[in-house]
Amino acid sequence: MTSTLAIAGKPAGNVALSRMAALWLGITLIGQWVFAYFIAGFYGASTLQGNFEDWAKNKALIKGFLPGDTAGNWAFAAHMVLAAIVAFAGVLQLIPQIRARALALHRWNGRVFMLAVLAASIGGLYLTWVRGTSRNLISALAISGDAVLIIVFAVLAWRTARARNIAAHRRWALRTFVVASGVWFMRLGYFGWILINHAPVGITKNMDGAFDRFIAFGCYLVPLAVLELYLWAKASGSPRLRFSTSGALLASTLLMAIGTVGATLFLWMPLLAKV
Ligand code: HEM
């Protein structure tokens, strides 16, 4: 069956899967770099020059700058520097041409990315639980679950790379990237959802509405599920699974594109205009 469906020696569905993965990567690169541009543009100068009170221009922040809270303010400043590195460097790791032609860049950028996600996660846990930055307990638990997955996956990606187990390294590195992008998926999720519904359906100020609850966990668990489906389809000999996974990737990419447009127009551009 597989051989009759095979095209030019390639198992059926492989081409569709590769094309959809490439499209997903293209949209991810644009969206992550817009996020990195926003972080650098909005927080860059104020953070590096020590004008922390300028963070208050972002009214959506729960705490941001607090007079007298030196440790908390520095933790937030460090979080912004790390966030810019994560958003810029992570997606570079996924570009096949860089892995094939510039392995040294892949290795160094990979080390920087891994250290940045580990530090951002530990710092994020500090902001959440020690500084007490969260709208409610469920969202604090949800983001902490993301932090735990980032730390576990990053350690496994690092260990498999050191052991030169490239197949396993690739899987753990992809998982690390996806969960480390949870906070980015969350922003895309919110603004894509608002754009589709023309209203903040299921979203409350306290972030305890139905959509708030869904996106708090869904921002990393849904992309992780799609990734697992992709890895399974790639390894399987089933053309049907490959084609249906290609469809799921296309749908995800479309939603991500809508979310990127929404977050860019209604979140990041208005904030950048205040700088
Ligand atoms: C590793 C990838 C991460 C990136 C790229 C990132 C990025 C950001 C950005 C850009 C902000 C500022 C808010 C905004 O302007 O949109 C922020 C705030 C925050 N992050 Fe993260 N973050 C990451 C991981 C985490 C994790 C894992 C946690 C918790 C365990 C966390 C906890 C927080 C908290 C509590 C704030 C809010 C501070 C406030 O409102 O005062 N972050 N993060």
Coordinates of C-alpha atoms and ligand atoms in Angstrom, one line a residue:
M1 CA 0.0 0.0 0.0
T2 CA 2.7 2.4 1.0
S3 CA 4.8 1.7 -2.1
T4 CA 1.8 2.2 -4.4
L5 CA 1.3 5.7 -2.9
A6 CA 4.9 6.6 -2.9
I7 CA 6.0 9.4 -5.2
A8 CA 9.5 9.5 -6.6
G9 CA 10.8 7.1 -3.9
K10 CA 9.5 9.2 -1.0
P11 CA 6.8 7.6 1.2
A12 CA 3.4 9.2 0.6
G13 CA 2.6 12.2 2.8
N14 CA 6.3 13.0 3.5
V15 CA 6.4 15.9 1.0
A16 CA 3.1 17.3 2.4
L17 CA 4.5 17.0 6.0
S18 CA 7.8 18.6 5.2
R19 CA 6.1 21.5 3.3
M20 CA 3.7 22.1 6.2
A21 CA 6.6 22.0 8.7
A22 CA 8.5 24.5 6.6
L23 CA 5.4 26.8 6.4
W24 CA 5.0 26.5 10.2
L25 CA 8.7 27.4 10.7
G26 CA 8.4 30.5 8.4
I27 CA 5.4 31.9 10.3
T28 CA 7.0 31.0 13.7
L29 CA 10.2 32.9 12.6
I30 CA 8.2 36.0 11.7
G31 CA 6.1 35.9 14.8
Q32 CA 8.9 35.2 17.2
W33 CA 11.1 37.9 15.7
V34 CA 8.3 40.5 15.9
F35 CA 8.0 39.5 19.6
A36 CA 11.8 39.9 20.1
Y37 CA 11.6 43.3 18.3
F38 CA 8.8 44.3 20.7
I39 CA 10.8 43.2 23.8
A40 CA 14.0 44.9 22.6
G41 CA 12.1 48.1 21.5
F42 CA 9.8 48.5 24.5
Y43 CA 12.0 47.2 27.4
G44 CA 15.5 47.6 25.9
A45 CA 16.5 51.2 26.5
S46 CA 14.6 51.6 29.8
T47 CA 16.1 48.3 31.2
L48 CA 19.7 48.9 30.1
Q49 CA 19.7 52.5 31.2
G50 CA 18.0 51.7 34.5
N51 CA 14.9 53.8 33.9
F52 CA 12.7 51.0 35.3
E53 CA 9.7 53.3 36.0
D54 CA 9.2 53.5 32.2
W55 CA 7.9 49.9 32.3
A56 CA 4.7 51.3 33.8
K57 CA 3.7 52.4 30.2
N58 CA 2.6 48.8 29.8
K59 CA -0.6 48.9 31.8
A60 CA -1.1 45.1 31.4
L61 CA 1.9 44.3 33.7
I62 CA 0.9 43.0 37.0
K63 CA 3.9 44.4 38.9
G64 CA 6.7 45.5 36.5
F65 CA 8.5 48.3 38.5
L66 CA 7.8 48.6 42.2
P67 CA 9.6 51.4 44.1
G68 CA 11.8 49.9 46.8
D69 CA 11.6 46.3 45.5
T70 CA 15.2 46.2 44.3
A71 CA 15.4 42.4 44.0
G72 CA 12.0 42.2 42.2
N73 CA 12.9 45.0 39.8
W74 CA 16.2 43.5 38.9
A75 CA 14.6 40.1 38.5
F76 CA 12.1 41.6 36.1
A77 CA 15.0 43.5 34.2
A78 CA 16.9 40.2 33.9
H79 CA 13.7 38.5 32.7
M80 CA 13.3 41.0 29.9
V81 CA 17.0 40.6 28.7
L82 CA 16.5 36.8 28.7
A83 CA 13.1 37.0 27.0
A84 CA 14.6 38.9 24.1
I85 CA 17.4 36.3 23.8
V86 CA 14.9 33.4 23.9
A87 CA 12.6 35.0 21.3
F88 CA 15.4 35.8 18.9
A89 CA 17.7 32.7 19.3
G90 CA 15.3 29.8 19.7
V91 CA 13.8 29.8 16.2
L92 CA 17.3 30.0 14.6
Q93 CA 18.0 26.5 16.0
L94 CA 15.2 25.1 13.9
I95 CA 16.5 26.4 10.5
P96 CA 17.9 23.3 8.7
Q97 CA 20.3 25.3 6.6
I98 CA 22.1 26.6 9.7
R99 CA 22.4 23.1 11.2
A100 CA 23.8 21.8 7.9
R101 CA 26.2 24.7 6.9
A102 CA 27.0 26.4 10.2
L103 CA 27.2 23.8 12.9
A104 CA 29.4 26.0 15.1
L105 CA 26.7 28.7 15.1
H106 CA 24.0 26.1 15.9
R107 CA 26.1 24.8 18.8
W108 CA 26.9 28.3 20.3
N109 CA 23.4 29.7 19.7
G110 CA 22.0 26.5 21.2
R111 CA 24.1 26.9 24.4
V112 CA 23.0 30.6 24.7
F113 CA 19.3 29.6 24.1
M114 CA 19.4 26.7 26.6
L115 CA 21.0 28.9 29.4
A116 CA 18.6 31.7 28.6
V117 CA 15.5 29.5 28.9
L118 CA 16.8 27.9 32.1
A119 CA 17.5 31.3 33.7
A120 CA 14.2 32.8 32.4
S121 CA 12.2 29.8 33.9
I122 CA 14.0 30.0 37.3
G123 CA 13.6 33.8 37.3
G124 CA 10.0 33.4 36.2
L125 CA 9.3 31.1 39.1
Y126 CA 10.9 33.7 41.4
L127 CA 8.7 36.5 40.0
T128 CA 5.6 34.3 40.3
W129 CA 6.1 32.8 43.8
V130 CA 8.5 35.0 45.7
R131 CA 7.6 38.4 44.3
G132 CA 3.9 37.2 44.1
T133 CA 3.2 38.2 40.5
S134 CA 0.1 36.4 39.2
R135 CA -3.5 37.2 38.7
N136 CA -4.7 34.0 40.4
L137 CA -3.5 30.7 41.8
I138 CA -4.5 28.6 38.8
S139 CA -2.6 30.8 36.3
A140 CA 0.4 30.7 38.7
L141 CA 0.3 26.9 38.7
A142 CA -0.2 26.8 35.0
I143 CA 2.9 28.9 34.1
S144 CA 4.9 27.0 36.8
G145 CA 4.0 23.8 35.0
D146 CA 5.5 25.3 31.8
A147 CA 8.6 26.3 33.7
V148 CA 9.1 22.7 35.0
L149 CA 8.7 21.3 31.5
I150 CA 11.1 23.8 30.0
I151 CA 13.8 22.9 32.6
V152 CA 13.3 19.1 32.2
F153 CA 13.2 19.2 28.4
A154 CA 16.3 21.6 28.2
V155 CA 18.3 19.3 30.5
L156 CA 17.4 16.3 28.3
A157 CA 18.2 18.2 25.1
W158 CA 21.5 19.2 26.5
R159 CA 22.4 15.7 27.7
T160 CA 21.4 13.9 24.5
A161 CA 23.5 16.5 22.5
R162 CA 26.5 15.8 24.7
A163 CA 26.0 12.1 24.2
R164 CA 25.8 12.7 20.4
N165 CA 22.4 11.0 20.3
I166 CA 21.2 13.3 17.6
A167 CA 17.8 11.7 16.9
A168 CA 16.9 12.0 20.6
H169 CA 18.5 15.5 20.9
R170 CA 16.3 16.7 18.0
R171 CA 13.2 15.5 19.7
W172 CA 14.0 17.0 23.1
A173 CA 15.3 20.3 21.6
L174 CA 12.0 20.6 19.6
R175 CA 10.0 20.0 22.8
T176 CA 12.1 22.6 24.7
F177 CA 11.5 25.1 21.9
V178 CA 7.7 24.6 21.9
V179 CA 7.3 24.8 25.7
A180 CA 9.7 27.7 26.0
S181 CA 7.5 29.5 23.4
G182 CA 4.4 29.0 25.7
V183 CA 4.3 32.7 26.7
W184 CA 4.5 33.7 23.0
F185 CA 1.7 31.2 22.1
M186 CA -0.3 32.7 25.0
R187 CA -0.2 36.2 23.5
L188 CA -1.0 34.8 20.0
G189 CA -3.8 32.8 21.6
Y190 CA -5.4 35.8 23.3
F191 CA -5.2 38.2 20.4
G192 CA -6.1 35.6 17.7
W193 CA -9.2 34.7 19.8
I194 CA -10.2 38.3 20.3
L195 CA -9.7 39.0 16.6
I196 CA -11.9 35.9 15.6
N197 CA -14.6 36.7 18.1
H198 CA -14.4 40.5 17.8
A199 CA -14.7 40.5 21.6
P200 CA -12.8 39.2 24.7
V201 CA -15.1 36.1 25.1
G202 CA -14.3 34.1 28.2
I203 CA -11.6 36.6 29.3
T204 CA -11.9 38.5 32.6
K205 CA -9.7 41.2 34.2
N206 CA -8.7 38.6 36.9
M207 CA -7.8 36.1 34.1
D208 CA -10.2 33.5 35.5
G209 CA -12.7 33.2 32.6
A210 CA -13.2 30.0 30.6
F211 CA -10.7 31.1 27.9
D212 CA -8.2 32.4 30.5
R213 CA -8.2 28.9 32.1
F214 CA -7.9 27.1 28.7
I215 CA -5.0 29.3 27.4
A216 CA -3.1 29.2 30.7
F217 CA -2.4 25.5 30.2
G218 CA -3.2 25.3 26.4
C219 CA -0.4 27.8 25.5
Y220 CA 2.2 25.1 26.0
L221 CA 0.2 21.8 26.1
V222 CA -1.6 22.2 22.8
P223 CA 1.6 23.1 20.8
L224 CA 3.3 20.2 22.6
A225 CA 0.5 17.8 21.5
V226 CA 0.8 19.0 17.9
L227 CA 4.6 18.5 18.0
E228 CA 4.1 14.9 19.4
L229 CA 1.6 14.2 16.5
Y230 CA 4.2 15.5 14.0
L231 CA 7.0 13.4 15.4
W232 CA 4.7 10.4 15.5
A233 CA 3.5 11.0 11.9
K234 CA 7.1 11.4 10.6
A235 CA 8.2 8.2 12.2
S236 CA 5.1 6.2 11.1
G237 CA 4.7 4.5 7.8
S238 CA 1.1 5.6 7.6
P239 CA 0.3 8.0 4.7
R240 CA -3.1 8.7 6.2
L241 CA -1.5 9.9 9.5
R242 CA 1.0 12.0 7.6
F243 CA -1.7 13.7 5.5
S244 CA -4.0 14.3 8.5
T245 CA -1.0 15.7 10.5
S246 CA -0.1 18.0 7.6
G247 CA -3.7 19.3 7.8
A248 CA -3.4 19.8 11.6
L249 CA -0.1 21.7 11.0
L250 CA -1.7 23.9 8.4
A251 CA -4.6 24.7 10.7
S252 CA -2.2 25.5 13.6
T253 CA -0.1 27.7 11.3
L254 CA -3.2 29.6 10.2
L255 CA -4.2 30.2 13.8
M256 CA -0.7 31.3 14.6
A257 CA -0.7 33.7 11.7
I258 CA -4.0 35.2 12.9
G259 CA -2.6 35.4 16.4
T260 CA 0.6 37.1 15.2
V261 CA -1.4 39.8 13.3
G262 CA -3.7 40.3 16.3
A263 CA -0.9 40.6 18.9
T264 CA 1.2 42.8 16.6
L265 CA -1.7 45.2 15.8
F266 CA -3.4 45.4 19.1
L267 CA -0.7 44.6 21.7
W268 CA 2.9 45.2 20.5
M269 CA 2.5 48.2 18.1
P270 CA 0.4 50.3 20.5
L271 CA 3.0 49.7 23.3
L272 CA 5.9 50.5 21.0
A273 CA 4.2 53.8 20.0
K274 CA 4.5 54.8 23.7
V275 CA 8.3 54.5 23.8
Ligands
HEM1 C1 11.2 31.2 28.6 C2 10.5 32.0 27.9 C3 9.8 33.3 28.5 C4 9.8 34.4 27.8 C5 10.3 34.7 26.4 C6 9.1 35.4 28.7 C7 8.8 36.7 28.4 C8 8.2 37.6 29.2 C9 7.8 39.0 28.8 C10 8.1 39.6 27.5 C11 7.2 39.6 29.9 C12 6.7 41.0 30.0 C13 5.3 41.1 29.7 C14 5.0 41.7 28.4 O1 5.4 42.8 28.0 O2 4.4 41.0 27.6 C15 7.1 38.6 30.9 C16 6.6 38.8 32.1 C17 6.5 37.8 33.1 N1 7.0 36.5 33.1 FE1 7.9 35.7 31.5 N2 8.8 34.8 29.9 C18 9.2 33.5 29.8 C19 9.0 32.5 30.8 C20 8.4 32.7 32.0 C21 8.2 31.6 32.9 C22 8.5 30.2 32.7 C23 7.6 32.2 34.0 C24 7.0 31.6 35.3 C25 7.4 30.5 35.8 C26 7.4 33.6 33.7 C27 6.9 34.6 34.6 C28 6.7 35.9 34.3 C29 5.9 36.8 35.1 C30 5.4 36.5 36.5 C31 5.8 38.0 34.4 C32 5.0 39.2 34.8 C33 5.7 40.3 35.5 C34 4.7 41.4 35.8 O3 3.6 41.5 35.2 O4 5.0 42.2 36.7 N3 8.0 33.9 32.5 N4 7.7 37.4 30.5

